[in-house]
Amino acid sequence: MPEPIPVGSVAPDFVLRDQNNQEVALTALREKGPVLAVFFPLAFTGTCEGELGYIRDHLPQFDGDRLSTVAISVGAPPTHKVWSSSQGFLFPILSDFWPHGRVAADYGVFDDVRGIPNRGTFLIGSDGAVLFSAMVGPGEARTVDTWDAALGAIPEL
């Protein structure tokens, strides 16, 4: 199984398209503060819906003055558009479609046998440093403890 990039690493930069086909750049998000990058395998799957549903249901913790959250998978923007609309996901769902899984590979969470990312969770500071890093493998779900630990790594203002 791949190894996620560790805490203290410089987060690889990326520019990906969201569910509305708009470019989203990590550097631009970091200008507003820390960024939580949440890699997930595929849209329209129960575990992924549950995990991103947790973010949706607790959105003030995940998106506001202190934090921006993006979810990243290998699905195409039109697929993410339909899925995010049906699920009420208001945060960016980014497409790592082409080159296929490049950003997930840069973060050490791409499963090149299955062609999808593992569930990687990274808190990236405004300076680009990785402040939190965790990954669970295929068939495993992130727990509330993972979300709490990631949010707990946000620097105090």
mmCIF file with all atom_site columns, C-alpha atoms in Angstrom:
data_model
loop_
_atom_site.group_PDB
_atom_site.id
_atom_site.type_symbol
_atom_site.label_atom_id
_atom_site.label_alt_id
_atom_site.label_comp_id
_atom_site.label_asym_id
_atom_site.label_entity_id
_atom_site.label_seq_id
_atom_site.pdbx_PDB_ins_code
_atom_site.Cartn_x
_atom_site.Cartn_y
_atom_site.Cartn_z
_atom_site.occupancy
_atom_site.B_iso_or_equiv
_atom_site.pdbx_formal_charge
_atom_site.auth_seq_id
_atom_site.auth_comp_id
_atom_site.auth_asym_id
_atom_site.auth_atom_id
_atom_site.pdbx_PDB_model_num
ATOM 1   C CA . MET A 1 1   ? 0.000   0.000  0.000   1.00 0.00 ? 1   MET A CA 1
ATOM 2   C CA . PRO A 1 2   ? 1.320   3.499  -0.771  1.00 0.00 ? 2   PRO A CA 1
ATOM 3   C CA . GLU A 1 3   ? 2.503   5.811  2.003   1.00 0.00 ? 3   GLU A CA 1
ATOM 4   C CA . PRO A 1 4   ? 0.965   9.273  2.400   1.00 0.00 ? 4   PRO A CA 1
ATOM 5   C CA . ILE A 1 5   ? 3.308   12.234 2.525   1.00 0.00 ? 5   ILE A CA 1
ATOM 6   C CA . PRO A 1 6   ? 4.216   12.919 6.149   1.00 0.00 ? 6   PRO A CA 1
ATOM 7   C CA . VAL A 1 7   ? 3.590   15.846 8.445   1.00 0.00 ? 7   VAL A CA 1
ATOM 8   C CA . GLY A 1 8   ? 6.234   18.507 7.864   1.00 0.00 ? 8   GLY A CA 1
ATOM 9   C CA . SER A 1 9   ? 6.420   17.875 4.108   1.00 0.00 ? 9   SER A CA 1
ATOM 10  C CA . VAL A 1 10  ? 5.709   20.602 1.611   1.00 0.00 ? 10  VAL A CA 1
ATOM 11  C CA . ALA A 1 11  ? 2.285   19.884 0.128   1.00 0.00 ? 11  ALA A CA 1
ATOM 12  C CA . PRO A 1 12  ? 2.437   19.360 -3.642  1.00 0.00 ? 12  PRO A CA 1
ATOM 13  C CA . ASP A 1 13  ? 0.668   22.196 -5.410  1.00 0.00 ? 13  ASP A CA 1
ATOM 14  C CA . PHE A 1 14  ? -2.227  21.469 -7.738  1.00 0.00 ? 14  PHE A CA 1
ATOM 15  C CA . VAL A 1 15  ? -4.759  23.112 -10.012 1.00 0.00 ? 15  VAL A CA 1
ATOM 16  C CA . LEU A 1 16  ? -7.826  20.931 -10.597 1.00 0.00 ? 16  LEU A CA 1
ATOM 17  C CA . ARG A 1 17  ? -11.337 21.488 -11.931 1.00 0.00 ? 17  ARG A CA 1
ATOM 18  C CA . ASP A 1 18  ? -14.279 21.376 -9.541  1.00 0.00 ? 18  ASP A CA 1
ATOM 19  C CA . GLN A 1 19  ? -17.785 20.036 -10.104 1.00 0.00 ? 19  GLN A CA 1
ATOM 20  C CA . ASN A 1 20  ? -18.661 23.311 -11.886 1.00 0.00 ? 20  ASN A CA 1
ATOM 21  C CA . ASN A 1 21  ? -15.644 22.915 -14.209 1.00 0.00 ? 21  ASN A CA 1
ATOM 22  C CA . GLN A 1 22  ? -13.895 25.866 -12.540 1.00 0.00 ? 22  GLN A CA 1
ATOM 23  C CA . GLU A 1 23  ? -10.173 25.717 -11.827 1.00 0.00 ? 23  GLU A CA 1
ATOM 24  C CA . VAL A 1 24  ? -9.265  25.537 -8.141  1.00 0.00 ? 24  VAL A CA 1
ATOM 25  C CA . ALA A 1 25  ? -5.637  26.153 -7.170  1.00 0.00 ? 25  ALA A CA 1
ATOM 26  C CA . LEU A 1 26  ? -4.196  25.070 -3.847  1.00 0.00 ? 26  LEU A CA 1
ATOM 27  C CA . THR A 1 27  ? -2.056  28.234 -3.713  1.00 0.00 ? 27  THR A CA 1
ATOM 28  C CA . ALA A 1 28  ? -5.156  30.438 -4.018  1.00 0.00 ? 28  ALA A CA 1
ATOM 29  C CA . LEU A 1 29  ? -6.961  28.504 -1.278  1.00 0.00 ? 29  LEU A CA 1
ATOM 30  C CA . ARG A 1 30  ? -3.916  28.735 1.003   1.00 0.00 ? 30  ARG A CA 1
ATOM 31  C CA . GLU A 1 31  ? -4.010  32.543 0.745   1.00 0.00 ? 31  GLU A CA 1
ATOM 32  C CA . LYS A 1 32  ? -7.216  32.398 2.814   1.00 0.00 ? 32  LYS A CA 1
ATOM 33  C CA . GLY A 1 33  ? -5.762  29.995 5.397   1.00 0.00 ? 33  GLY A CA 1
ATOM 34  C CA . PRO A 1 34  ? -5.318  26.255 5.983   1.00 0.00 ? 34  PRO A CA 1
ATOM 35  C CA . VAL A 1 35  ? -6.802  23.750 3.530   1.00 0.00 ? 35  VAL A CA 1
ATOM 36  C CA . LEU A 1 36  ? -8.166  20.290 4.276   1.00 0.00 ? 36  LEU A CA 1
ATOM 37  C CA . ALA A 1 37  ? -7.619  18.031 1.240   1.00 0.00 ? 37  ALA A CA 1
ATOM 38  C CA . VAL A 1 38  ? -9.796  14.926 1.420   1.00 0.00 ? 38  VAL A CA 1
ATOM 39  C CA . PHE A 1 39  ? -9.042  12.220 -1.155  1.00 0.00 ? 39  PHE A CA 1
ATOM 40  C CA . PHE A 1 40  ? -11.791 9.677  -1.830  1.00 0.00 ? 40  PHE A CA 1
ATOM 41  C CA . PRO A 1 41  ? -12.024 6.737  -4.259  1.00 0.00 ? 41  PRO A CA 1
ATOM 42  C CA . LEU A 1 42  ? -15.196 7.289  -6.282  1.00 0.00 ? 42  LEU A CA 1
ATOM 43  C CA . ALA A 1 43  ? -18.462 9.201  -6.339  1.00 0.00 ? 43  ALA A CA 1
ATOM 44  C CA . PHE A 1 44  ? -21.750 7.362  -5.877  1.00 0.00 ? 44  PHE A CA 1
ATOM 45  C CA . THR A 1 45  ? -20.383 4.902  -3.333  1.00 0.00 ? 45  THR A CA 1
ATOM 46  C CA . GLY A 1 46  ? -21.845 4.482  0.135   1.00 0.00 ? 46  GLY A CA 1
ATOM 47  C CA . THR A 1 47  ? -18.684 5.004  2.159   1.00 0.00 ? 47  THR A CA 1
ATOM 48  C CA . CYS A 1 48  ? -17.678 8.098  0.196   1.00 0.00 ? 48  CYS A CA 1
ATOM 49  C CA . GLU A 1 49  ? -21.186 9.536  0.469   1.00 0.00 ? 49  GLU A CA 1
ATOM 50  C CA . GLY A 1 50  ? -21.089 8.955  4.213   1.00 0.00 ? 50  GLY A CA 1
ATOM 51  C CA . GLU A 1 51  ? -17.706 10.613 4.657   1.00 0.00 ? 51  GLU A CA 1
ATOM 52  C CA . LEU A 1 52  ? -18.475 13.650 2.526   1.00 0.00 ? 52  LEU A CA 1
ATOM 53  C CA . GLY A 1 53  ? -21.948 13.743 4.081   1.00 0.00 ? 53  GLY A CA 1
ATOM 54  C CA . TYR A 1 54  ? -20.227 14.209 7.438   1.00 0.00 ? 54  TYR A CA 1
ATOM 55  C CA . ILE A 1 55  ? -18.428 17.263 6.052   1.00 0.00 ? 55  ILE A CA 1
ATOM 56  C CA . ARG A 1 56  ? -21.708 18.557 4.574   1.00 0.00 ? 56  ARG A CA 1
ATOM 57  C CA . ASP A 1 57  ? -23.524 18.071 7.878   1.00 0.00 ? 57  ASP A CA 1
ATOM 58  C CA . HIS A 1 58  ? -20.754 19.851 9.823   1.00 0.00 ? 58  HIS A CA 1
ATOM 59  C CA . LEU A 1 59  ? -19.846 22.394 7.138   1.00 0.00 ? 59  LEU A CA 1
ATOM 60  C CA . PRO A 1 60  ? -19.176 25.336 9.502   1.00 0.00 ? 60  PRO A CA 1
ATOM 61  C CA . GLN A 1 61  ? -16.288 23.325 10.986  1.00 0.00 ? 61  GLN A CA 1
ATOM 62  C CA . PHE A 1 62  ? -14.884 22.521 7.548   1.00 0.00 ? 62  PHE A CA 1
ATOM 63  C CA . ASP A 1 63  ? -15.424 25.712 5.577   1.00 0.00 ? 63  ASP A CA 1
ATOM 64  C CA . GLY A 1 64  ? -15.167 29.220 6.943   1.00 0.00 ? 64  GLY A CA 1
ATOM 65  C CA . ASP A 1 65  ? -12.718 31.860 8.060   1.00 0.00 ? 65  ASP A CA 1
ATOM 66  C CA . ARG A 1 66  ? -10.279 29.323 9.531   1.00 0.00 ? 66  ARG A CA 1
ATOM 67  C CA . LEU A 1 67  ? -10.386 26.534 6.946   1.00 0.00 ? 67  LEU A CA 1
ATOM 68  C CA . SER A 1 68  ? -11.244 25.594 3.361   1.00 0.00 ? 68  SER A CA 1
ATOM 69  C CA . THR A 1 69  ? -12.032 21.992 2.476   1.00 0.00 ? 69  THR A CA 1
ATOM 70  C CA . VAL A 1 70  ? -11.747 20.288 -0.902  1.00 0.00 ? 70  VAL A CA 1
ATOM 71  C CA . ALA A 1 71  ? -12.547 16.689 -1.795  1.00 0.00 ? 71  ALA A CA 1
ATOM 72  C CA . ILE A 1 72  ? -10.494 15.051 -4.563  1.00 0.00 ? 72  ILE A CA 1
ATOM 73  C CA . SER A 1 73  ? -11.150 11.965 -6.662  1.00 0.00 ? 73  SER A CA 1
ATOM 74  C CA . VAL A 1 74  ? -10.431 10.628 -10.142 1.00 0.00 ? 74  VAL A CA 1
ATOM 75  C CA . GLY A 1 75  ? -13.994 11.130 -11.398 1.00 0.00 ? 75  GLY A CA 1
ATOM 76  C CA . ALA A 1 76  ? -14.710 13.658 -14.144 1.00 0.00 ? 76  ALA A CA 1
ATOM 77  C CA . PRO A 1 77  ? -16.258 17.057 -13.300 1.00 0.00 ? 77  PRO A CA 1
ATOM 78  C CA . PRO A 1 78  ? -19.674 16.189 -14.856 1.00 0.00 ? 78  PRO A CA 1
ATOM 79  C CA . THR A 1 79  ? -19.914 13.095 -12.640 1.00 0.00 ? 79  THR A CA 1
ATOM 80  C CA . HIS A 1 80  ? -18.978 15.150 -9.589  1.00 0.00 ? 80  HIS A CA 1
ATOM 81  C CA . LYS A 1 81  ? -21.573 17.785 -10.598 1.00 0.00 ? 81  LYS A CA 1
ATOM 82  C CA . VAL A 1 82  ? -24.444 15.283 -10.631 1.00 0.00 ? 82  VAL A CA 1
ATOM 83  C CA . TRP A 1 83  ? -23.269 13.620 -7.409  1.00 0.00 ? 83  TRP A CA 1
ATOM 84  C CA . SER A 1 84  ? -22.631 16.838 -5.473  1.00 0.00 ? 84  SER A CA 1
ATOM 85  C CA . SER A 1 85  ? -25.996 18.268 -6.562  1.00 0.00 ? 85  SER A CA 1
ATOM 86  C CA . SER A 1 86  ? -27.862 15.141 -5.479  1.00 0.00 ? 86  SER A CA 1
ATOM 87  C CA . GLN A 1 87  ? -26.022 15.041 -2.127  1.00 0.00 ? 87  GLN A CA 1
ATOM 88  C CA . GLY A 1 88  ? -26.021 18.772 -1.349  1.00 0.00 ? 88  GLY A CA 1
ATOM 89  C CA . PHE A 1 89  ? -22.229 19.030 -1.246  1.00 0.00 ? 89  PHE A CA 1
ATOM 90  C CA . LEU A 1 90  ? -21.460 22.758 -1.345  1.00 0.00 ? 90  LEU A CA 1
ATOM 91  C CA . PHE A 1 91  ? -17.667 22.465 -1.046  1.00 0.00 ? 91  PHE A CA 1
ATOM 92  C CA . PRO A 1 92  ? -15.408 21.862 -4.065  1.00 0.00 ? 92  PRO A CA 1
ATOM 93  C CA . ILE A 1 93  ? -15.269 18.305 -5.385  1.00 0.00 ? 93  ILE A CA 1
ATOM 94  C CA . LEU A 1 94  ? -12.102 18.286 -7.484  1.00 0.00 ? 94  LEU A CA 1
ATOM 95  C CA . SER A 1 95  ? -11.322 16.051 -10.442 1.00 0.00 ? 95  SER A CA 1
ATOM 96  C CA . ASP A 1 96  ? -7.938  14.322 -10.574 1.00 0.00 ? 96  ASP A CA 1
ATOM 97  C CA . PHE A 1 97  ? -9.078  12.731 -13.829 1.00 0.00 ? 97  PHE A CA 1
ATOM 98  C CA . TRP A 1 98  ? -6.169  13.563 -16.136 1.00 0.00 ? 98  TRP A CA 1
ATOM 99  C CA . PRO A 1 99  ? -3.368  12.853 -15.905 1.00 0.00 ? 99  PRO A CA 1
ATOM 100 C CA . HIS A 1 100 ? -5.198  10.081 -14.098 1.00 0.00 ? 100 HIS A CA 1
ATOM 101 C CA . GLY A 1 101 ? -4.570  10.230 -10.345 1.00 0.00 ? 101 GLY A CA 1
ATOM 102 C CA . ARG A 1 102 ? -1.461  12.440 -10.621 1.00 0.00 ? 102 ARG A CA 1
ATOM 103 C CA . VAL A 1 103 ? -2.323  14.576 -7.580  1.00 0.00 ? 103 VAL A CA 1
ATOM 104 C CA . ALA A 1 104 ? -3.272  11.525 -5.498  1.00 0.00 ? 104 ALA A CA 1
ATOM 105 C CA . ALA A 1 105 ? 0.073   9.975  -6.478  1.00 0.00 ? 105 ALA A CA 1
ATOM 106 C CA . ASP A 1 106 ? 1.885   13.197 -5.512  1.00 0.00 ? 106 ASP A CA 1
ATOM 107 C CA . TYR A 1 107 ? 0.278   12.913 -2.056  1.00 0.00 ? 107 TYR A CA 1
ATOM 108 C CA . GLY A 1 108 ? 1.164   9.212  -1.781  1.00 0.00 ? 108 GLY A CA 1
ATOM 109 C CA . VAL A 1 109 ? -2.417  7.920  -1.714  1.00 0.00 ? 109 VAL A CA 1
ATOM 110 C CA . PHE A 1 110 ? -2.964  6.607  -5.260  1.00 0.00 ? 110 PHE A CA 1
ATOM 111 C CA . ASP A 1 111 ? -3.680  2.882  -5.556  1.00 0.00 ? 111 ASP A CA 1
ATOM 112 C CA . ASP A 1 112 ? -2.179  2.142  -8.963  1.00 0.00 ? 112 ASP A CA 1
ATOM 113 C CA . VAL A 1 113 ? -3.606  -1.395 -8.991  1.00 0.00 ? 113 VAL A CA 1
ATOM 114 C CA . ARG A 1 114 ? -7.213  -0.215 -8.626  1.00 0.00 ? 114 ARG A CA 1
ATOM 115 C CA . GLY A 1 115 ? -6.683  3.152  -10.360 1.00 0.00 ? 115 GLY A CA 1
ATOM 116 C CA . ILE A 1 116 ? -8.277  5.140  -7.516  1.00 0.00 ? 116 ILE A CA 1
ATOM 117 C CA . PRO A 1 117 ? -7.061  7.083  -4.508  1.00 0.00 ? 117 PRO A CA 1
ATOM 118 C CA . ASN A 1 118 ? -7.144  5.669  -1.022  1.00 0.00 ? 118 ASN A CA 1
ATOM 119 C CA . ARG A 1 119 ? -8.869  7.794  1.603   1.00 0.00 ? 119 ARG A CA 1
ATOM 120 C CA . GLY A 1 120 ? -6.154  10.337 2.357   1.00 0.00 ? 120 GLY A CA 1
ATOM 121 C CA . THR A 1 121 ? -6.715  13.294 4.672   1.00 0.00 ? 121 THR A CA 1
ATOM 122 C CA . PHE A 1 122 ? -4.261  16.200 4.699   1.00 0.00 ? 122 PHE A CA 1
ATOM 123 C CA . LEU A 1 123 ? -4.327  19.512 6.522   1.00 0.00 ? 123 LEU A CA 1
ATOM 124 C CA . ILE A 1 124 ? -2.144  21.986 4.656   1.00 0.00 ? 124 ILE A CA 1
ATOM 125 C CA . GLY A 1 125 ? -1.049  25.183 6.347   1.00 0.00 ? 125 GLY A CA 1
ATOM 126 C CA . SER A 1 126 ? -1.132  28.574 4.675   1.00 0.00 ? 126 SER A CA 1
ATOM 127 C CA . ASP A 1 127 ? 2.649   28.252 4.267   1.00 0.00 ? 127 ASP A CA 1
ATOM 128 C CA . GLY A 1 128 ? 2.233   24.974 2.344   1.00 0.00 ? 128 GLY A CA 1
ATOM 129 C CA . ALA A 1 129 ? 3.420   22.660 5.131   1.00 0.00 ? 129 ALA A CA 1
ATOM 130 C CA . VAL A 1 130 ? 1.493   19.459 5.809   1.00 0.00 ? 130 VAL A CA 1
ATOM 131 C CA . LEU A 1 131 ? 0.118   19.777 9.357   1.00 0.00 ? 131 LEU A CA 1
ATOM 132 C CA . PHE A 1 132 ? -1.878  16.519 9.421   1.00 0.00 ? 132 PHE A CA 1
ATOM 133 C CA . SER A 1 133 ? -1.573  13.372 7.313   1.00 0.00 ? 133 SER A CA 1
ATOM 134 C CA . ALA A 1 134 ? -3.585  10.155 7.473   1.00 0.00 ? 134 ALA A CA 1
ATOM 135 C CA . MET A 1 135 ? -4.748  7.436  5.108   1.00 0.00 ? 135 MET A CA 1
ATOM 136 C CA . VAL A 1 136 ? -7.001  4.426  5.290   1.00 0.00 ? 136 VAL A CA 1
ATOM 137 C CA . GLY A 1 137 ? -7.019  1.708  2.687   1.00 0.00 ? 137 GLY A CA 1
ATOM 138 C CA . PRO A 1 138 ? -9.691  0.204  0.472   1.00 0.00 ? 138 PRO A CA 1
ATOM 139 C CA . GLY A 1 139 ? -12.850 -0.764 2.295   1.00 0.00 ? 139 GLY A CA 1
ATOM 140 C CA . GLU A 1 140 ? -11.990 1.322  5.360   1.00 0.00 ? 140 GLU A CA 1
ATOM 141 C CA . ALA A 1 141 ? -13.766 4.538  6.307   1.00 0.00 ? 141 ALA A CA 1
ATOM 142 C CA . ARG A 1 142 ? -12.400 7.572  8.079   1.00 0.00 ? 142 ARG A CA 1
ATOM 143 C CA . THR A 1 143 ? -13.704 7.844  11.616  1.00 0.00 ? 143 THR A CA 1
ATOM 144 C CA . VAL A 1 144 ? -14.863 10.884 13.552  1.00 0.00 ? 144 VAL A CA 1
ATOM 145 C CA . ASP A 1 145 ? -11.513 10.639 15.330  1.00 0.00 ? 145 ASP A CA 1
ATOM 146 C CA . THR A 1 146 ? -9.750  11.298 12.001  1.00 0.00 ? 146 THR A CA 1
ATOM 147 C CA . TRP A 1 147 ? -11.855 14.400 11.356  1.00 0.00 ? 147 TRP A CA 1
ATOM 148 C CA . ASP A 1 148 ? -11.299 15.609 14.938  1.00 0.00 ? 148 ASP A CA 1
ATOM 149 C CA . ALA A 1 149 ? -7.525  15.077 14.713  1.00 0.00 ? 149 ALA A CA 1
ATOM 150 C CA . ALA A 1 150 ? -7.322  16.903 11.378  1.00 0.00 ? 150 ALA A CA 1
ATOM 151 C CA . LEU A 1 151 ? -9.372  19.837 12.667  1.00 0.00 ? 151 LEU A CA 1
ATOM 152 C CA . GLY A 1 152 ? -7.362  19.829 15.895  1.00 0.00 ? 152 GLY A CA 1
ATOM 153 C CA . ALA A 1 153 ? -4.186  20.466 13.877  1.00 0.00 ? 153 ALA A CA 1
ATOM 154 C CA . ILE A 1 154 ? -5.465  23.847 12.641  1.00 0.00 ? 154 ILE A CA 1
ATOM 155 C CA . PRO A 1 155 ? -3.140  26.532 14.006  1.00 0.00 ? 155 PRO A CA 1
ATOM 156 C CA . GLU A 1 156 ? -4.692  29.018 16.399  1.00 0.00 ? 156 GLU A CA 1
ATOM 157 C CA . LEU A 1 157 ? -5.185  32.486 15.002  1.00 0.00 ? 157 LEU A CA 1
#
